[in-house]
Amino acid sequence: MAAVLLLWSAAVDAASAAEPDQRCHTPGQAVHEAGLVTIGGIEQWVVVDGADCSNPVLLIVHGGPGNPNTPFARNVFGGWETDFTIVQWDQRGSGKTYGASPPAEDEALTMEGLSADGVEVARYALERFGKRKVILMGGSWGSVLATHMAMAAPDLFHAYVGTGQMVNYQDSLRISYDRTTSLAAAAGDNEALARLEALGRPPWTNPRAFGILRRITRKYEALVSEPAPEGWFTFGPGYDTPAYAADYEAGEDYSFFQFVGPANNGIASGIDLRKLGTAFAMPVYLLQGEADRVTPPELSRAYFEDLSAPEKTYVPLARTGHDPNPIMIDAQHAALMQLRPGAMATDAR
């Protein structure tokens, strides 16, 4: 099998880097690209992997914010490369994008800026691989950003696949806090109860509060969900260096602080997807862990019921919390495979 293999050592402009690769019109051309592309006026890290670049393009929007998938993407999504050309990027302020383009001390992340970056990445992928549309997928924070992208530029996307769909951050916090407090009380978990009582019921002004709650919710999710395989989240070649670890940690800290804000007044505080409207111009799949204590199922289900879309499907995931596990990855792939024939037909027009 022939392969298109590029590793950019310096940033390239999105317009020039996205010159259509004619080889993708011939079945069997593998593509593995990784490098810095000028997106939104700064150098951003873009990675592409696929066994056949005539396949539909899948754009995955990572969570966090500040937690790129790229270091371990082939561990988790490598099995999808037979069916899709997978495009991912480290969002502004995270991972290798943070290392190449560190934000100024007073620079704020905004939903509008991040969404514009994502739309530009989608356009880059369309032009680079000669497609009409891409499939859009996001989970957790990535589900919020991907929804904004889908609403901002619906003509670019075949479909939207969301997992752990965040709808309204403040509502999620309240339900998560109340449910976790009940679980801790039922378990006689006095240590967790003391921490929760010290936080008080949200809304909060302490920027550390979400992290404290998340450590407790993760504990209770683990009791009723299938774990991820050992090694899934081990950083792969090119990411397993002290320099990258430092960039990853710095980007994670910066992005998360921008998310919660100094007094819980950051990007998260304004998340309410219903303000964008509930009409999608593309098919929608929402996959939801039944044990998810971060994005409670009742909120994502109610949001799904309110959506209008050409097609929509809601998939509950047993023994699954907020974080990825094999059940979630298999369900995502199954949803994507349902969408693949339509995407291929559209791209072939």
CSV table of C-alpha atoms in Angstrom, one decimal:
chain,number,residue,atom,x,y,z
A,1,MET,CA,0.0,0.0,0.0
A,2,ALA,CA,1.4,3.4,-0.9
A,3,ALA,CA,1.5,6.1,1.8
A,4,VAL,CA,1.4,9.8,2.0
A,5,LEU,CA,3.7,10.6,4.9
A,6,LEU,CA,4.5,14.1,6.0
A,7,LEU,CA,6.0,15.4,9.2
A,8,TRP,CA,6.2,19.2,9.2
A,9,SER,CA,9.1,20.6,11.2
A,10,ALA,CA,8.0,24.2,10.8
A,11,ALA,CA,4.6,25.8,10.6
A,12,VAL,CA,2.9,26.0,7.3
A,13,ASP,CA,0.0,28.2,6.3
A,14,ALA,CA,-3.3,26.4,6.3
A,15,ALA,CA,-4.1,27.6,2.8
A,16,SER,CA,-0.9,26.3,1.3
A,17,ALA,CA,-0.7,23.1,3.4
A,18,ALA,CA,-4.3,22.3,2.3
A,19,GLU,CA,-3.5,22.0,-1.4
A,20,PRO,CA,-5.6,18.9,-2.4
A,21,ASP,CA,-3.7,15.7,-2.5
A,22,GLN,CA,-4.8,14.1,-5.8
A,23,ARG,CA,-3.6,10.7,-4.6
A,24,CYS,CA,-6.6,10.6,-2.2
A,25,HIS,CA,-8.8,10.0,-5.3
A,26,THR,CA,-7.1,6.6,-5.7
A,27,PRO,CA,-8.1,3.9,-3.1
A,28,GLY,CA,-5.5,2.6,-0.8
A,29,GLN,CA,-3.4,5.6,-0.2
A,30,ALA,CA,-2.5,5.8,3.5
A,31,VAL,CA,-1.9,9.2,5.1
A,32,HIS,CA,0.0,10.0,8.3
A,33,GLU,CA,0.7,13.7,8.8
A,34,ALA,CA,1.8,15.6,11.9
A,35,GLY,CA,2.9,19.2,12.2
A,36,LEU,CA,2.3,22.8,12.8
A,37,VAL,CA,-0.3,24.6,10.7
A,38,THR,CA,-1.1,28.3,10.9
A,39,ILE,CA,-4.7,28.3,12.2
A,40,GLY,CA,-6.3,31.5,13.6
A,41,GLY,CA,-3.1,33.4,13.1
A,42,ILE,CA,-0.9,31.1,15.3
A,43,GLU,CA,0.9,27.8,14.9
A,44,GLN,CA,-1.4,24.9,15.9
A,45,TRP,CA,-0.5,21.2,16.0
A,46,VAL,CA,-2.5,19.1,13.5
A,47,VAL,CA,-2.4,15.3,13.2
A,48,VAL,CA,-3.9,13.1,10.5
A,49,ASP,CA,-4.0,9.3,10.4
A,50,GLY,CA,-5.8,7.0,8.0
A,51,ALA,CA,-5.2,3.8,6.1
A,52,ASP,CA,-7.0,5.2,2.9
A,53,CYS,CA,-7.4,8.9,2.4
A,54,SER,CA,-10.3,8.3,0.1
A,55,ASN,CA,-12.3,7.5,3.3
A,56,PRO,CA,-14.5,10.1,4.9
A,57,VAL,CA,-12.7,12.6,7.1
A,58,LEU,CA,-13.5,12.5,10.9
A,59,LEU,CA,-12.6,15.6,12.9
A,60,ILE,CA,-12.3,14.8,16.6
A,61,VAL,CA,-12.5,17.7,19.0
A,62,HIS,CA,-10.7,16.9,22.3
A,63,GLY,CA,-11.9,17.6,25.8
A,64,GLY,CA,-10.5,19.3,28.8
A,65,PRO,CA,-10.1,22.0,27.7
A,66,GLY,CA,-6.3,21.4,27.6
A,67,ASN,CA,-6.3,17.6,27.2
A,68,PRO,CA,-5.4,16.8,23.6
A,69,ASN,CA,-5.9,13.2,22.4
A,70,THR,CA,-2.9,13.4,20.0
A,71,PRO,CA,-0.4,11.8,22.5
A,72,PHE,CA,-2.4,8.6,22.7
A,73,ALA,CA,-4.8,8.8,19.8
A,74,ARG,CA,-3.5,5.8,18.0
A,75,ASN,CA,-3.9,3.7,21.2
A,76,VAL,CA,-7.5,4.6,21.4
A,77,PHE,CA,-8.7,5.4,17.9
A,78,GLY,CA,-6.1,3.4,15.8
A,79,GLY,CA,-8.6,0.8,14.9
A,80,TRP,CA,-10.8,3.4,13.1
A,81,GLU,CA,-8.1,4.3,10.6
A,82,THR,CA,-9.3,1.5,8.3
A,83,ASP,CA,-12.6,3.3,7.8
A,84,PHE,CA,-11.8,7.0,8.4
A,85,THR,CA,-9.2,9.6,7.8
A,86,ILE,CA,-8.9,10.9,11.4
A,87,VAL,CA,-8.0,14.6,11.9
A,88,GLN,CA,-7.2,16.0,15.3
A,89,TRP,CA,-5.6,19.2,16.6
A,90,ASP,CA,-4.3,20.5,19.9
A,91,GLN,CA,-6.5,23.4,20.7
A,92,ARG,CA,-5.2,26.9,21.3
A,93,GLY,CA,-3.5,26.9,24.7
A,94,SER,CA,-2.9,23.1,24.9
A,95,GLY,CA,-0.3,20.4,24.1
A,96,LYS,CA,2.0,21.1,21.2
A,97,THR,CA,0.1,24.1,20.2
A,98,TYR,CA,0.8,25.6,23.6
A,99,GLY,CA,4.5,24.7,23.2
A,100,ALA,CA,4.7,26.4,19.8
A,101,SER,CA,2.4,29.3,20.5
A,102,PRO,CA,2.3,30.0,24.3
A,103,PRO,CA,-0.4,32.5,25.1
A,104,ALA,CA,0.5,35.8,26.7
A,105,GLU,CA,0.1,36.0,30.4
A,106,ASP,CA,-3.1,38.1,30.1
A,107,GLU,CA,-4.4,36.3,27.0
A,108,ALA,CA,-7.9,34.8,27.5
A,109,LEU,CA,-9.4,31.9,25.7
A,110,THR,CA,-12.8,32.5,24.3
A,111,MET,CA,-15.5,30.3,23.0
A,112,GLU,CA,-15.7,32.4,19.8
A,113,GLY,CA,-12.0,32.2,19.1
A,114,LEU,CA,-11.8,28.4,19.8
A,115,SER,CA,-14.8,27.8,17.6
A,116,ALA,CA,-13.3,29.8,14.8
A,117,ASP,CA,-10.1,27.8,15.1
A,118,GLY,CA,-12.1,24.5,14.8
A,119,VAL,CA,-14.0,25.7,11.8
A,120,GLU,CA,-10.7,26.7,10.1
A,121,VAL,CA,-9.3,23.2,10.9
A,122,ALA,CA,-12.4,21.7,9.3
A,123,ARG,CA,-11.9,23.8,6.1
A,124,TYR,CA,-8.3,22.9,6.0
A,125,ALA,CA,-9.2,19.2,6.1
A,126,LEU,CA,-11.8,19.6,3.4
A,127,GLU,CA,-9.3,21.2,1.1
A,128,ARG,CA,-6.4,19.0,1.9
A,129,PHE,CA,-8.3,15.8,1.2
A,130,GLY,CA,-10.7,17.0,-1.4
A,131,LYS,CA,-13.9,16.4,0.6
A,132,ARG,CA,-17.3,18.1,0.6
A,133,LYS,CA,-17.9,17.7,4.3
A,134,VAL,CA,-16.3,16.2,7.4
A,135,ILE,CA,-17.9,14.2,10.2
A,136,LEU,CA,-17.6,16.1,13.5
A,137,MET,CA,-17.1,14.4,16.9
A,138,GLY,CA,-16.6,15.7,20.4
A,139,GLY,CA,-16.8,14.6,24.0
A,140,SER,CA,-17.1,16.4,27.3
A,141,TRP,CA,-15.7,20.0,26.7
A,142,GLY,CA,-15.2,18.9,23.1
A,143,SER,CA,-18.9,18.3,22.8
A,144,VAL,CA,-19.5,22.0,23.7
A,145,LEU,CA,-16.9,23.3,21.3
A,146,ALA,CA,-18.0,20.9,18.5
A,147,THR,CA,-21.6,22.0,19.0
A,148,HIS,CA,-20.6,25.7,18.6
A,149,MET,CA,-18.7,24.7,15.4
A,150,ALA,CA,-21.6,22.8,14.0
A,151,MET,CA,-23.9,25.7,14.6
A,152,ALA,CA,-21.4,28.3,13.2
A,153,ALA,CA,-20.7,26.5,9.9
A,154,PRO,CA,-23.2,23.7,9.3
A,155,ASP,CA,-22.3,23.4,5.6
A,156,LEU,CA,-19.0,21.9,6.6
A,157,PHE,CA,-20.3,18.8,8.5
A,158,HIS,CA,-21.9,15.6,7.4
A,159,ALA,CA,-23.0,14.9,11.0
A,160,TYR,CA,-22.3,15.5,14.6
A,161,VAL,CA,-21.5,12.8,17.1
A,162,GLY,CA,-21.4,13.9,20.8
A,163,THR,CA,-20.4,11.9,23.9
A,164,GLY,CA,-20.8,13.1,27.5
A,165,GLN,CA,-22.7,16.0,26.0
A,166,MET,CA,-22.4,19.1,28.2
A,167,VAL,CA,-25.5,21.3,27.9
A,168,ASN,CA,-25.5,23.8,30.8
A,169,TYR,CA,-22.5,23.9,33.0
A,170,GLN,CA,-24.2,25.3,36.1
A,171,ASP,CA,-27.0,22.7,35.9
A,172,SER,CA,-24.5,19.9,35.5
A,173,LEU,CA,-22.6,21.1,38.6
A,174,ARG,CA,-25.7,21.2,40.8
A,175,ILE,CA,-26.9,17.7,39.7
A,176,SER,CA,-23.4,16.3,40.0
A,177,TYR,CA,-22.9,17.7,43.5
A,178,ASP,CA,-26.3,16.5,44.8
A,179,ARG,CA,-26.0,13.0,43.3
A,180,THR,CA,-22.4,12.6,44.5
A,181,THR,CA,-23.3,13.8,48.0
A,182,SER,CA,-26.1,11.2,48.1
A,183,LEU,CA,-23.8,8.4,46.9
A,184,ALA,CA,-21.2,9.3,49.5
A,185,ALA,CA,-23.8,9.4,52.3
A,186,ALA,CA,-25.2,6.0,51.3
A,187,ALA,CA,-21.6,4.6,51.3
A,188,GLY,CA,-20.8,6.2,54.7
A,189,ASP,CA,-17.9,8.0,53.0
A,190,ASN,CA,-17.2,10.6,55.6
A,191,GLU,CA,-14.0,11.8,54.0
A,192,ALA,CA,-15.9,12.6,50.7
A,193,LEU,CA,-18.8,14.1,52.6
A,194,ALA,CA,-16.5,16.4,54.5
A,195,ARG,CA,-14.9,17.7,51.3
A,196,LEU,CA,-18.3,18.2,49.7
A,197,GLU,CA,-19.7,20.0,52.7
A,198,ALA,CA,-16.6,22.3,52.7
A,199,LEU,CA,-17.3,23.2,49.1
A,200,GLY,CA,-21.0,23.8,49.6
A,201,ARG,CA,-23.6,23.5,46.9
A,202,PRO,CA,-22.7,25.3,43.7
A,203,PRO,CA,-22.5,27.9,42.3
A,204,TRP,CA,-19.0,28.4,43.6
A,205,THR,CA,-16.3,31.1,43.5
A,206,ASN,CA,-13.4,28.8,44.3
A,207,PRO,CA,-11.7,27.8,41.0
A,208,ARG,CA,-10.5,24.6,42.6
A,209,ALA,CA,-14.0,23.4,43.4
A,210,PHE,CA,-14.7,21.6,40.2
A,211,GLY,CA,-11.4,19.6,40.5
A,212,ILE,CA,-12.3,18.6,44.0
A,213,LEU,CA,-15.7,17.4,43.0
A,214,ARG,CA,-14.3,15.6,39.9
A,215,ARG,CA,-11.9,13.5,42.0
A,216,ILE,CA,-14.9,12.3,44.1
A,217,THR,CA,-17.2,11.7,41.1
A,218,ARG,CA,-14.4,9.7,39.3
A,219,LYS,CA,-14.2,7.4,42.4
A,220,TYR,CA,-17.9,6.6,42.3
A,221,GLU,CA,-18.0,6.2,38.5
A,222,ALA,CA,-15.2,3.6,38.8
A,223,LEU,CA,-17.3,1.4,41.0
A,224,VAL,CA,-20.0,0.9,38.3
A,225,SER,CA,-18.2,1.3,35.0
A,226,GLU,CA,-15.8,-0.7,32.9
A,227,PRO,CA,-12.2,0.7,33.1
A,228,ALA,CA,-10.1,1.7,30.2
A,229,PRO,CA,-7.4,-0.8,29.3
A,230,GLU,CA,-4.0,-0.3,30.8
A,231,GLY,CA,-1.7,1.6,28.5
A,232,TRP,CA,-4.5,3.4,26.6
A,233,PHE,CA,-3.4,6.8,27.8
A,234,THR,CA,0.3,6.2,27.6
A,235,PHE,CA,2.0,9.0,25.5
A,236,GLY,CA,3.3,7.6,22.2
A,237,PRO,CA,6.5,8.4,20.3
A,238,GLY,CA,7.2,12.1,19.9
A,239,TYR,CA,5.2,12.9,23.0
A,240,ASP,CA,7.1,10.8,25.5
A,241,THR,CA,9.7,13.5,26.3
A,242,PRO,CA,10.2,15.8,29.4
A,243,ALA,CA,9.8,18.8,27.1
A,244,TYR,CA,6.4,17.7,25.9
A,245,ALA,CA,5.3,16.7,29.4
A,246,ALA,CA,6.1,20.2,30.5
A,247,ASP,CA,4.1,21.8,27.7
A,248,TYR,CA,1.2,19.4,28.3
A,249,GLU,CA,1.1,20.2,32.0
A,250,ALA,CA,1.5,24.0,31.4
A,251,GLY,CA,-1.2,24.0,28.7
A,252,GLU,CA,-3.6,21.9,30.9
A,253,ASP,CA,-3.2,24.3,33.8
A,254,TYR,CA,-3.6,27.4,31.6
A,255,SER,CA,-6.7,26.0,29.7
A,256,PHE,CA,-8.4,24.7,32.8
A,257,PHE,CA,-7.9,28.0,34.6
A,258,GLN,CA,-9.4,29.8,31.6
A,259,PHE,CA,-12.3,27.3,31.6
A,260,VAL,CA,-13.3,27.8,35.3
A,261,GLY,CA,-12.0,31.3,35.8
A,262,PRO,CA,-10.5,32.9,38.9
A,263,ALA,CA,-13.9,33.0,40.6
A,264,ASN,CA,-15.7,30.3,38.5
A,265,ASN,CA,-16.4,33.1,36.0
A,266,GLY,CA,-14.5,31.6,33.0
A,267,ILE,CA,-15.7,30.1,29.8
A,268,ALA,CA,-17.6,27.3,31.6
A,269,SER,CA,-19.9,29.7,33.5
A,270,GLY,CA,-21.5,30.8,30.2
A,271,ILE,CA,-22.1,27.3,28.7
A,272,ASP,CA,-25.8,26.9,27.8
A,273,LEU,CA,-26.2,25.3,24.5
A,274,ARG,CA,-29.9,26.1,24.2
A,275,LYS,CA,-28.9,29.7,23.6
A,276,LEU,CA,-27.5,28.6,20.3
A,277,GLY,CA,-30.8,27.1,19.3
A,278,THR,CA,-31.8,23.5,19.0
A,279,ALA,CA,-32.0,23.1,15.3
A,280,PHE,CA,-29.2,21.1,13.7
A,281,ALA,CA,-28.8,21.1,9.9
A,282,MET,CA,-27.1,17.6,10.1
A,283,PRO,CA,-27.8,14.2,11.6
A,284,VAL,CA,-27.0,14.0,15.4
A,285,TYR,CA,-25.9,11.1,17.5
A,286,LEU,CA,-25.6,11.6,21.2
A,287,LEU,CA,-23.9,8.8,23.3
A,288,GLN,CA,-24.2,9.0,27.0
A,289,GLY,CA,-22.7,7.0,29.8
A,290,GLU,CA,-25.3,6.0,32.3
A,291,ALA,CA,-22.9,6.4,35.2
A,292,ASP,CA,-21.6,9.8,34.0
A,293,ARG,CA,-21.4,12.1,37.1
A,294,VAL,CA,-20.0,15.1,35.1
A,295,THR,CA,-22.6,15.5,32.4
A,296,PRO,CA,-25.7,13.9,33.9
A,297,PRO,CA,-27.7,11.7,31.5
A,298,GLU,CA,-31.0,13.5,32.3
A,299,LEU,CA,-29.6,16.8,31.0
A,300,SER,CA,-28.2,15.3,27.8
A,301,ARG,CA,-31.4,13.3,27.2
A,302,ALA,CA,-33.6,16.3,27.7
A,303,TYR,CA,-31.4,18.3,25.3
A,304,PHE,CA,-31.6,15.5,22.8
A,305,GLU,CA,-35.4,15.4,23.0
A,306,ASP,CA,-35.5,19.2,22.3
A,307,LEU,CA,-33.3,18.9,19.2
A,308,SER,CA,-34.5,19.0,15.6
A,309,ALA,CA,-32.3,17.4,13.0
A,310,PRO,CA,-32.6,15.5,9.7
A,311,GLU,CA,-32.0,12.4,11.8
A,312,LYS,CA,-31.2,12.0,15.5
A,313,THR,CA,-30.2,9.0,17.7
A,314,TYR,CA,-29.6,8.8,21.4
A,315,VAL,CA,-27.4,5.9,22.7
A,316,PRO,CA,-27.2,5.1,26.4
A,317,LEU,CA,-24.0,3.4,27.5
A,318,ALA,CA,-24.2,0.9,30.3
A,319,ARG,CA,-21.2,0.6,32.7
A,320,THR,CA,-19.8,3.8,31.4
A,321,GLY,CA,-19.0,7.0,33.1
A,322,HIS,CA,-17.6,10.3,31.8
A,323,ASP,CA,-14.2,9.1,30.7
A,324,PRO,CA,-13.5,6.9,27.7
A,325,ASN,CA,-13.7,3.1,28.0
A,326,PRO,CA,-14.0,0.3,25.4
A,327,ILE,CA,-17.9,0.4,25.6
A,328,MET,CA,-17.8,4.1,24.7
A,329,ILE,CA,-15.2,3.7,21.9
A,330,ASP,CA,-17.1,0.8,20.4
A,331,ALA,CA,-20.3,2.7,20.5
A,332,GLN,CA,-18.7,5.8,18.9
A,333,HIS,CA,-17.3,3.6,16.1
A,334,ALA,CA,-20.7,2.0,15.5
A,335,ALA,CA,-22.3,5.4,15.2
A,336,LEU,CA,-19.7,6.5,12.8
A,337,MET,CA,-20.1,3.4,10.7
A,338,GLN,CA,-23.8,4.2,10.4
A,339,LEU,CA,-22.8,7.6,9.0
A,340,ARG,CA,-20.0,6.4,6.7
A,341,PRO,CA,-22.0,5.4,3.6
A,342,GLY,CA,-23.8,8.7,3.5
A,343,ALA,CA,-20.6,10.6,3.9
A,344,MET,CA,-18.9,8.6,1.2
A,345,ALA,CA,-21.8,9.3,-1.2
A,346,THR,CA,-21.8,13.0,-0.5
A,347,ASP,CA,-18.0,13.2,-1.0
A,348,ALA,CA,-18.3,11.4,-4.3
A,349,ARG,CA,-20.7,13.9,-5.8
